[in-house]
Coordinates of C-alpha atoms and ligand atoms in Angstrom, one line a residue:
Chain A
X221 CA 80.0 62.3 19.6
X222 CA 81.5 61.8 23.0
X223 CA 83.9 59.1 24.2
X224 CA 81.0 56.9 25.4
X225 CA 79.4 56.9 21.9
X226 CA 82.8 56.2 20.5
X227 CA 83.0 53.1 22.6
X228 CA 79.5 52.1 21.6
X229 CA 80.5 52.4 18.0
X230 CA 83.6 50.4 18.7
X231 CA 81.5 47.4 19.9
X232 CA 79.2 47.8 16.9
X233 CA 81.6 48.1 14.0
X234 CA 84.2 45.6 13.2
X235 CA 86.2 48.0 10.9
X236 CA 86.6 50.3 13.9
X237 CA 87.8 47.5 16.1
X238 CA 90.4 46.6 13.5
X239 CA 91.4 50.2 13.2
X240 CA 91.8 50.6 16.9
X241 CA 93.8 47.4 17.3
X242 CA 96.1 48.2 14.4
X243 CA 96.7 51.8 15.6
X244 CA 97.5 50.6 19.1
X245 CA 100.0 48.1 17.9
X246 CA 101.5 50.7 15.7
X247 CA 101.7 53.2 18.6
X248 CA 103.5 50.7 20.7
X249 CA 106.1 49.6 18.1
X250 CA 106.8 53.1 16.8
X251 CA 107.2 54.2 20.4
X252 CA 109.7 51.5 21.2
X253 CA 111.7 51.6 18.0
X254 CA 111.6 55.4 18.1
X255 CA 113.6 55.5 21.3
X256 CA 116.5 53.8 19.7
X257 CA 116.2 55.9 16.6
X258 CA 116.4 59.2 18.4
X259 CA 119.1 58.1 20.8
X260 CA 121.3 57.0 17.9
X261 CA 120.7 60.4 16.3
X262 CA 118.9 58.7 13.4
X263 CA 115.8 60.8 13.2
X264 CA 116.6 61.9 9.7
X265 CA 117.3 58.3 8.8
X266 CA 113.9 57.3 10.0
X267 CA 112.3 59.9 7.7
X268 CA 114.4 58.6 4.8
X269 CA 113.6 55.0 5.2
X270 CA 109.9 55.6 5.7
X271 CA 109.8 57.5 2.4
X272 CA 112.0 55.0 0.6
X273 CA 109.5 52.2 1.0
X274 CA 107.2 53.9 -1.5
X275 CA 108.6 52.3 -4.7
X276 CA 108.6 48.9 -3.0
X277 CA 105.0 49.3 -2.1
X278 CA 104.1 50.5 -5.6
X279 CA 105.9 47.6 -7.3
X280 CA 104.2 45.1 -4.9
X281 CA 100.9 46.5 -5.9
X282 CA 101.8 46.1 -9.5
X283 CA 102.9 42.5 -9.1
X284 CA 99.9 41.8 -6.9
X285 CA 102.0 40.6 -3.9
X286 CA 101.7 41.8 -0.3
X287 CA 103.4 45.2 -0.1
X288 CA 105.3 44.1 3.0
X289 CA 108.0 42.4 0.8
X290 CA 108.6 45.2 -1.6
X291 CA 108.7 47.7 1.2
X292 CA 111.3 45.9 3.2
X293 CA 113.5 45.4 0.2
X294 CA 113.6 49.0 -1.0
X295 CA 113.9 50.2 2.6
X296 CA 116.9 48.1 3.4
X297 CA 118.5 48.9 0.0
X298 CA 118.1 52.6 0.7
X299 CA 119.8 52.2 4.1
X300 CA 122.7 50.3 2.5
X301 CA 122.9 52.8 -0.3
X302 CA 123.1 55.7 2.1
X303 CA 125.8 54.0 4.1
X304 CA 127.7 53.2 0.9
X305 CA 127.6 56.7 -0.5
X306 CA 128.7 58.4 2.7
X307 CA 131.5 56.0 3.5
X308 CA 133.0 56.0 0.0
X309 CA 133.0 59.7 -0.8
X310 CA 133.2 63.0 0.9
X311 CA 129.4 63.3 0.8
X312 CA 128.2 63.6 4.4
X313 CA 125.6 61.3 5.9
X314 CA 122.8 63.8 5.9
X315 CA 123.5 64.8 2.3
X316 CA 123.4 61.1 1.3
X317 CA 120.1 60.7 3.1
X318 CA 118.6 63.7 1.3
X319 CA 119.7 62.4 -2.1
X320 CA 118.7 58.8 -1.6
X321 CA 115.3 59.2 -0.1
X322 CA 114.0 61.8 -2.3
X323 CA 115.1 59.8 -5.3
X324 CA 113.4 56.7 -4.0
X325 CA 110.3 58.6 -3.2
X326 CA 110.2 60.1 -6.7
X327 CA 110.6 56.7 -8.3
X328 CA 107.7 55.5 -6.2
X329 CA 105.5 58.4 -7.3
X330 CA 106.3 57.8 -11.0
X331 CA 105.4 54.2 -10.7
X332 CA 102.1 54.9 -9.0
X333 CA 101.1 57.6 -11.4
X334 CA 101.8 55.2 -14.3
X335 CA 99.4 52.8 -12.6
X336 CA 96.9 55.6 -12.7
X337 CA 95.4 55.1 -9.3
X338 CA 95.8 58.3 -7.4
X339 CA 93.4 57.1 -4.7
X340 CA 95.8 54.4 -3.6
X341 CA 98.7 56.9 -3.6
X342 CA 96.7 59.2 -1.3
X343 CA 96.0 56.4 1.1
X344 CA 99.6 55.2 1.1
X345 CA 100.9 58.7 1.7
X346 CA 98.4 59.7 4.4
X347 CA 97.0 56.5 5.8
X348 CA 93.4 55.2 5.9
X349 CA 93.0 53.4 9.1
X350 CA 89.3 52.8 8.7
X351 CA 90.1 50.6 5.7
X352 CA 92.4 48.2 7.5
X353 CA 91.9 44.6 6.2
X354 CA 92.2 41.5 8.2
X355 CA 95.5 40.6 6.5
X356 CA 97.0 44.0 7.2
X357 CA 96.0 43.6 10.8
X358 CA 97.9 40.3 11.0
X359 CA 101.0 41.7 9.4
X360 CA 101.0 44.5 11.8
X361 CA 100.6 42.2 14.7
X362 CA 103.3 39.9 13.4
X363 CA 105.7 42.9 13.1
X364 CA 104.7 44.0 16.5
X365 CA 105.6 40.7 18.1
X366 CA 108.8 40.5 16.2
X367 CA 109.9 44.0 17.2
X368 CA 109.1 43.6 20.8
X369 CA 110.8 40.2 20.9
X370 CA 113.9 41.5 19.3
X371 CA 114.1 44.4 21.8
X372 CA 113.5 42.1 24.8
X373 CA 116.2 39.6 23.6
X374 CA 118.8 42.2 22.6
X375 CA 118.1 44.9 25.1
X376 CA 121.5 44.9 26.6
X377 CA 123.3 44.9 23.3
X378 CA 121.1 47.7 21.9
X379 CA 121.7 49.7 25.0
X380 CA 125.5 49.4 24.9
X381 CA 125.9 49.9 21.2
X382 CA 123.6 53.0 21.3
X383 CA 125.1 54.6 24.4
X384 CA 128.8 53.7 23.9
X385 CA 129.6 52.2 20.5
X386 CA 133.3 52.1 21.4
X387 CA 132.7 49.9 24.4
X388 CA 130.4 47.7 22.3
X389 CA 133.0 47.3 19.6
X390 CA 135.8 46.6 22.1
X391 CA 134.0 43.7 23.7
X392 CA 133.0 42.3 20.3
X393 CA 129.5 43.5 19.5
X394 CA 128.8 43.7 15.8
X395 CA 127.8 47.4 15.7
X396 CA 127.4 47.5 12.0
X397 CA 125.0 44.5 11.9
X398 CA 123.1 46.0 14.8
X399 CA 122.7 49.2 12.7
X400 CA 121.5 47.3 9.7
X401 CA 119.1 45.1 11.8
X402 CA 117.7 48.3 13.2
X403 CA 117.2 49.6 9.7
X404 CA 115.4 46.5 8.7
X405 CA 113.2 46.8 11.8
X406 CA 112.6 50.4 10.9
X407 CA 111.3 49.5 7.4
X408 CA 109.0 46.9 8.9
X409 CA 107.7 49.4 11.4
X410 CA 107.0 51.8 8.5
X411 CA 105.1 49.1 6.6
X412 CA 103.1 48.4 9.7
X413 CA 102.3 52.1 10.0
X414 CA 101.4 52.6 6.4
X415 CA 97.7 52.3 6.9
X416 CA 97.3 54.1 10.2
X417 CA 99.5 57.2 9.7
X418 CA 100.8 56.8 6.1
X419 CA 104.3 57.2 4.8
X420 CA 104.6 61.0 5.2
X421 CA 103.8 61.0 8.9
X422 CA 105.4 57.8 10.1
X423 CA 108.4 59.7 11.2
X424 CA 106.2 61.7 13.6
X425 CA 105.1 58.5 15.3
X426 CA 108.7 57.4 15.6
X427 CA 110.1 60.6 17.0
X428 CA 107.4 62.5 18.9
X429 CA 106.4 60.0 21.5
X430 CA 110.0 58.9 22.1
X431 CA 111.1 62.6 22.3
X432 CA 108.3 63.2 24.8
X433 CA 109.4 60.3 27.0
X434 CA 113.0 61.5 26.6
X435 CA 112.0 64.7 28.4
X436 CA 110.5 62.8 31.3
X437 CA 113.0 60.3 32.5
X438 CA 116.7 59.5 32.9
X439 CA 116.4 55.7 32.4
X440 CA 116.2 54.1 29.0
X441 CA 113.9 51.2 30.2
X442 CA 111.4 53.7 31.6
X443 CA 111.7 55.8 28.4
X444 CA 110.8 52.8 26.3
X445 CA 107.7 52.0 28.4
X446 CA 106.6 55.7 28.5
X447 CA 107.1 56.1 24.8
X448 CA 105.0 53.0 24.0
X449 CA 102.3 54.3 26.4
X450 CA 102.3 57.7 24.7
X451 CA 102.1 56.0 21.4
X452 CA 99.0 54.2 22.5
X453 CA 97.4 57.3 23.9
X454 CA 98.0 59.2 20.7
X455 CA 96.6 56.3 18.6
X456 CA 93.4 55.9 20.6
X457 CA 92.6 59.6 20.9
X458 CA 93.8 60.2 17.3
X459 CA 91.4 57.6 16.1
X460 CA 88.6 59.0 18.2
X461 CA 89.0 62.4 16.6
X462 CA 89.5 61.0 13.2
X463 CA 86.3 58.9 13.4
X464 CA 84.2 61.6 15.1
X465 CA 85.1 64.5 12.9
X466 CA 85.8 62.5 9.8
X467 CA 89.5 63.7 9.5
X468 CA 92.5 61.8 8.2
X469 CA 93.6 59.4 10.9
X470 CA 97.3 60.0 10.3
X471 CA 97.0 63.7 11.0
X472 CA 94.8 63.4 14.1
X473 CA 97.1 60.8 15.6
X474 CA 100.2 62.9 15.0
X475 CA 98.5 66.0 16.4
X476 CA 97.5 64.3 19.6
X477 CA 101.1 63.1 20.0
X478 CA 102.4 66.6 19.2
X479 CA 100.1 68.0 21.9
X480 CA 101.5 65.5 24.4
X481 CA 105.0 66.6 23.5
X482 CA 104.2 70.2 24.0
X483 CA 102.8 69.4 27.5
X484 CA 106.1 67.6 28.4
X485 CA 108.2 70.4 26.9
X486 CA 106.6 73.0 29.1
X487 CA 105.7 71.0 32.2
X488 CA 108.1 68.1 32.6
X489 CA 109.3 68.1 36.3
X490 CA 113.0 67.9 35.4
X491 CA 113.2 69.3 31.9
X492 CA 110.1 71.4 31.5
X493 CA 110.6 75.1 30.6
X494 CA 108.0 76.2 33.1
X495 CA 109.5 74.5 36.1
X496 CA 113.0 75.5 35.1
X497 CA 112.0 79.1 34.9
X498 CA 110.2 78.9 38.2
X499 CA 113.1 77.2 40.0
X500 CA 115.7 79.7 38.8
X501 CA 113.3 82.6 39.7
X502 CA 112.9 81.3 43.2
X503 CA 116.6 80.9 43.5
X504 CA 117.3 84.4 42.4
X505 CA 114.6 85.8 44.8
X506 CA 116.2 83.8 47.7
X507 CA 119.6 85.2 46.9
X508 CA 118.3 88.7 46.8
X509 CA 116.7 88.3 50.2
X510 CA 120.0 87.3 51.8
Chain B
X237 CA 155.9 34.2 34.5
X238 CA 153.0 33.9 32.1
X239 CA 152.9 36.3 29.2
X240 CA 149.7 38.3 29.1
X241 CA 150.2 40.3 26.0
X242 CA 152.5 40.0 23.0
X243 CA 152.7 42.7 20.3
X244 CA 154.7 42.0 17.2
X245 CA 155.7 44.5 14.6
X246 CA 152.7 46.7 14.9
X247 CA 152.2 49.4 12.2
X248 CA 149.3 51.8 11.9
X249 CA 148.6 54.7 9.6
X250 CA 145.9 57.3 9.0
X251 CA 145.3 58.0 5.4
X252 CA 148.8 56.9 4.4
X253 CA 150.4 58.8 7.2
X254 CA 152.3 56.3 9.3
X255 CA 151.8 57.2 13.0
X256 CA 152.8 53.9 14.7
X257 CA 155.8 52.1 13.4
X258 CA 157.3 48.7 14.2
X259 CA 156.2 48.3 17.8
X260 CA 157.2 45.0 19.4
X261 CA 157.0 44.2 23.1
X262 CA 155.4 41.8 25.5
X263 CA 153.9 42.2 28.9
X264 CA 154.0 39.7 31.7
X265 CA 150.9 38.9 33.6
X266 CA 150.6 41.0 36.7
X267 CA 152.5 44.0 35.5
X268 CA 151.5 47.7 35.6
X269 CA 152.9 49.2 32.4
X270 CA 153.1 52.9 31.6
X271 CA 153.0 54.1 28.0
X272 CA 154.7 57.5 27.6
X273 CA 155.6 59.8 24.8
X274 CA 154.9 63.3 23.6
X275 CA 151.6 64.5 22.2
X276 CA 150.9 62.9 18.8
X277 CA 153.4 60.1 19.5
X278 CA 150.7 57.5 18.7
X279 CA 149.9 56.2 22.2
X280 CA 146.2 56.3 21.8
X281 CA 146.4 55.0 18.2
X282 CA 148.5 52.1 19.3
X283 CA 146.1 51.2 22.1
X284 CA 143.1 51.3 19.6
X285 CA 145.0 49.2 17.1
X286 CA 145.9 46.6 19.7
X287 CA 142.3 46.4 20.7
X288 CA 141.3 46.1 17.0
X289 CA 139.2 49.3 17.2
X290 CA 141.0 50.7 14.2
X291 CA 142.7 48.8 11.3
X292 CA 146.3 48.1 11.5
X293 CA 148.6 47.9 8.5
X294 CA 150.6 45.0 9.9
X295 CA 151.2 43.3 13.2
X296 CA 150.2 40.5 15.5
X297 CA 148.5 40.8 18.8
X298 CA 148.4 37.8 21.2
X299 CA 146.7 37.7 24.5
X300 CA 147.7 34.8 26.8
X301 CA 149.1 33.1 23.7
X302 CA 145.7 33.3 21.9
X303 CA 144.2 35.6 19.4
X304 CA 142.7 38.8 20.8
X305 CA 139.3 37.7 19.8
X306 CA 139.1 35.1 22.4
X307 CA 139.8 37.6 25.2
X308 CA 137.8 40.6 24.1
X309 CA 135.3 40.2 26.9
X310 CA 138.0 40.0 29.5
X311 CA 139.6 43.3 28.4
X312 CA 138.5 46.6 29.8
X313 CA 139.2 49.8 27.9
X314 CA 138.8 53.3 29.0
X315 CA 139.4 55.7 26.1
X316 CA 141.0 59.1 26.4
X317 CA 137.8 60.8 25.3
X318 CA 134.5 59.0 25.3
X319 CA 132.5 60.3 22.4
X320 CA 129.2 59.5 24.0
X321 CA 126.0 61.5 24.1
X322 CA 126.1 63.0 27.6
X323 CA 122.4 63.6 27.5
X324 CA 121.7 59.9 27.1
X325 CA 119.0 58.7 29.5
X326 CA 121.2 56.7 31.8
X327 CA 122.2 57.1 35.4
X328 CA 125.7 56.8 36.8
X329 CA 124.9 53.5 38.4
X330 CA 123.6 52.1 35.1
X331 CA 126.8 53.2 33.3
X332 CA 128.8 51.2 35.8
X333 CA 126.5 48.2 35.5
X334 CA 127.3 48.1 31.8
X335 CA 130.6 46.8 32.8
X336 CA 129.0 43.6 33.8
X337 CA 127.3 43.1 30.4
X338 CA 130.2 41.6 28.4
X339 CA 130.3 38.6 30.7
X340 CA 126.5 38.1 30.7
X341 CA 125.0 35.8 28.1
X342 CA 122.3 36.6 25.7
X343 CA 118.9 37.0 27.4
X344 CA 120.6 37.4 30.8
X345 CA 120.0 40.5 32.9
X346 CA 122.4 41.7 35.6
X347 CA 121.7 39.7 38.8
X348 CA 121.5 41.1 42.3
X349 CA 125.1 40.1 42.8
X350 CA 126.1 42.0 39.7
X351 CA 124.3 45.1 40.9
X352 CA 126.0 44.8 44.3
X353 CA 129.4 44.4 42.6
X354 CA 128.7 47.5 40.4
X355 CA 127.8 49.4 43.5
X356 CA 131.1 48.4 45.1
X357 CA 133.1 49.5 42.1
X358 CA 131.3 52.9 42.2
X359 CA 132.2 53.1 45.9
X360 CA 135.9 52.2 45.1
X361 CA 136.2 55.3 43.0
X362 CA 134.3 57.4 45.5
X363 CA 131.3 58.1 43.4
X364 CA 128.6 56.1 45.1
X365 CA 126.9 59.3 46.3
X366 CA 126.1 60.1 42.7
X367 CA 124.6 56.8 41.7
X368 CA 121.2 58.2 40.6
X369 CA 122.5 61.2 38.7
X370 CA 122.2 61.4 35.0
X371 CA 125.7 60.8 33.5
X372 CA 125.9 64.3 32.0
X373 CA 125.2 66.0 35.3
X374 CA 128.8 65.3 36.5
X375 CA 132.0 67.2 36.3
X376 CA 134.7 66.0 33.8
X377 CA 136.8 64.4 36.5
X378 CA 133.8 62.7 38.0
X379 CA 132.8 61.3 34.7
X380 CA 136.3 59.9 34.2
X381 CA 136.0 58.2 37.6
X382 CA 132.7 56.6 36.6
X383 CA 134.2 55.2 33.5
X384 CA 137.0 53.7 35.6
X385 CA 134.4 52.2 37.9
X386 CA 132.8 50.6 34.8
X387 CA 136.2 49.1 33.8
X388 CA 136.6 47.7 37.3
X389 CA 133.1 46.2 37.1
X390 CA 134.1 44.3 34.0
X391 CA 136.2 42.0 36.1
X392 CA 138.7 42.1 33.3
X393 CA 142.1 40.3 33.1
X394 CA 143.6 43.1 31.1
X395 CA 143.1 46.8 31.5
X396 CA 143.8 49.4 28.8
X397 CA 143.5 52.9 30.3
X398 CA 144.2 55.9 28.1
X399 CA 145.2 58.9 30.2
X400 CA 142.9 58.0 33.1
X401 CA 144.3 60.7 35.3
X402 CA 143.7 63.7 33.1
X403 CA 141.3 66.1 34.8
X404 CA 141.3 64.2 38.0
X405 CA 142.2 65.8 41.3
X406 CA 145.3 64.6 43.3
X407 CA 143.3 62.8 46.0
X408 CA 141.4 60.8 43.4
X409 CA 144.5 60.1 41.4
X410 CA 146.1 58.7 44.6
X411 CA 143.0 56.5 45.2
X412 CA 143.0 55.2 41.7
X413 CA 146.7 54.4 41.6
X414 CA 146.1 52.3 44.7
X415 CA 143.2 50.5 43.0
X416 CA 145.5 49.7 40.1
X417 CA 148.2 48.4 42.4
X418 CA 145.6 46.2 44.1
X419 CA 144.6 44.8 40.7
X420 CA 148.1 44.2 39.8
X421 CA 148.7 42.3 43.0
X422 CA 145.7 40.2 42.2
X423 CA 147.5 39.2 39.0
X424 CA 145.7 41.6 36.6
X425 CA 147.7 43.2 33.8
X426 CA 147.3 46.9 33.3
X427 CA 148.5 49.3 30.6
X428 CA 148.2 53.0 31.2
X429 CA 148.9 55.8 28.9
X430 CA 150.3 58.6 31.0
X431 CA 151.9 61.9 30.3
X432 CA 153.3 63.0 33.6
X433 CA 156.9 61.8 33.5
X434 CA 157.6 62.9 37.1
X435 CA 155.2 60.2 38.4
X436 CA 156.0 57.6 35.9
X437 CA 158.7 55.8 37.9
X438 CA 156.7 55.6 41.1
X439 CA 153.6 54.4 39.4
X440 CA 154.8 51.8 36.9
X441 CA 157.1 48.8 36.9
X442 CA 157.6 48.9 33.2
X443 CA 157.5 51.8 30.7
X444 CA 157.0 51.8 27.0
X445 CA 158.4 55.0 25.5
X446 CA 157.0 55.9 22.1
X447 CA 157.4 58.5 19.5
X448 CA 155.9 56.8 16.4
X449 CA 158.7 54.3 16.6
X450 CA 159.2 52.4 19.8
X451 CA 162.1 54.1 21.6
X452 CA 162.4 51.7 24.4
X453 CA 160.6 49.2 26.5
X454 CA 161.8 48.0 29.9
X455 CA 161.9 48.5 33.6
X456 CA 160.9 52.1 34.6
X457 CA 164.3 53.2 35.8
X458 CA 166.0 51.9 32.7
X459 CA 163.7 53.9 30.4
X460 CA 163.9 57.1 32.5
X461 CA 167.5 57.8 31.5
X462 CA 168.2 61.2 30.0
X463 CA 169.8 59.7 26.9
X464 CA 166.7 57.5 26.3
X465 CA 164.1 60.2 27.1
X466 CA 165.8 62.7 24.8
X467 CA 165.2 60.4 21.9
X468 CA 161.5 60.8 22.3
X469 CA 161.2 64.3 23.6
X470 CA 164.1 65.7 21.6
X471 CA 163.9 69.5 22.1
X472 CA 161.5 69.3 25.1
X473 CA 164.1 67.7 27.2
X474 CA 165.8 70.7 28.9
X475 CA 162.4 72.1 29.6
X476 CA 161.4 68.9 31.3
X477 CA 164.5 69.1 33.5
X478 CA 163.8 72.6 34.6
X479 CA 160.3 71.5 35.5
X480 CA 161.9 69.1 38.0
X481 CA 161.4 65.9 36.2
X482 CA 163.9 63.5 37.6
X483 CA 165.2 61.3 34.9
X484 CA 168.6 60.3 36.3
X485 CA 167.6 58.6 39.5
Ligands
ATP115 N1 141.4 60.1 13.4 C1 142.6 60.5 12.9 N2 142.8 60.8 11.6 C2 144.0 61.2 11.2 N3 145.1 61.4 11.9 C3 144.9 61.1 13.3 C4 143.7 60.7 13.8 N4 143.9 60.5 15.1 C5 145.2 60.8 15.4 N5 145.8 61.2 14.3 C6 147.2 61.5 14.2 O1 148.0 60.4 14.6 C7 149.0 60.8 15.4 C8 149.0 60.0 16.7 O2 147.8 60.4 17.4 P1 147.5 59.8 18.9 O3 146.1 60.3 19.2 O4 147.7 58.3 18.8 O5 148.6 60.5 19.8 P2 148.8 60.3 21.3 O6 150.2 59.8 21.5 O7 147.7 59.6 22.0 O8 148.8 61.9 21.8 P3 148.2 62.6 23.1 O9 149.3 62.6 24.1 O10 147.9 64.0 22.6 O11 147.0 61.9 23.5 C9 148.9 62.3 15.6 O12 149.9 62.9 14.8 C10 147.6 62.7 15.1 O13 147.6 63.9 14.4
MG116 MG1 146.2 60.0 23.3

């Protein structure tokens, strides 16, 4: 199937439209939030929170409520727990993360196995974008609007507290609350991404496009736009490959985004390995000629 | 004269280890105050505690007769070491522009006038040629100057500068001390941690001499007396004299 046929199918099938719409929104919000996550050195935290929503999702299923609520609660609880353990003992932040998120994840697995529905577990872990329901789509859109709104409103504050927390604190920004707000946003983004990429691979959508953009620019604002754009490209092409070759959508989306990262890694005009090597070679040759 | 800063019985400790003890002094509006004392005397710690960046055990801080909280946005602070990520995607100009943020409301973005002002501040420290560089692509002294420019951009009433001249060449130090004098003449109040005693008298009108305890606070020539200085520097004193530090003037 070529791109043209994919577009034809897109007009034909509503489930495909929903899938595309949801994955584009997820690409955008993961791209935006990911920028702050990587610049704050919280990549590992992103991984932790995304895994920690599993018990929340499982319990919500059991109670028959929308998994959004359960996920946000367990996600934020984990973030607070990690902070509490690392601040009140000699346990380092990364150790606390390792302990907390694996425990939460394990609790989630136990609950889901007790419910005896391994098909659901598979979909939560790896995503199943073609099964996106109308209500999921609305939740994703709602989260998207909220995240973009927050970043637009608090852009200055986010920039200062990320770049220079000491300055932020000295002029009175509540760094700690900004941190927890970001954690809450992170859980919501994870929930929004559950169906497209699944819990296990959410962290890739958060980190890879943002890291790619990071290699391409020296301005945060540009980085955010680029990262969102890369998220969209990954989502659209990932969905295309998933639909065409009948592969898990999470995996194809992540692979497209990894491919884009590799391109930037080697060919970025300022940071790319290829240009760097080329420039220093030319320099050496010129010096030799003198 | 109006009193800009009043510090009353300030005590700070790290893990039960008292590093700042019983510091009481006040600073008049429009003065340029040097804070001196040996390494580990608690100069940086005192500054951070005054700014409420670390917890104090005891003590009151008043700014223009009000609690510090009300003045936070009008206080510029340049730390001794910025523990920032030097690879952060931000240009020199945008770092200076951050100085205008504290006085912008929520939603507000820096205006054209703010950008022009930031550019002027960058020019004042002689770094305007580097505006589009990424912040990590500068030398240490150049970075220090950019952070000074950011403090200037904040249009603050009070300045807290922790060793602003470390790693800065003589010419830039000269320029910067001129800037500080201009600020002082505009009625701004400036506190500077400084370790070069030989320049202390010519730079500052008042000196605060610390060594955990407050040794003395007063006019520069009063503090720079041998019997006073020895109290803080104890066994380093004869060394200081052989290095040509003039403390008897
Ligand atoms: N984070 C910390 N934890 C524990 N002790 C600290 C910490 N920071 C400083 N200290 C101790 O507190 C004392 C005062 O340190 P401070 O940095 O205030 O000194 P200073 O006067 O600024 O010295 P310098 O001239 O070297 O900058 C020192 O003895 C130092 O060992
Ligand atoms: Mg110090």
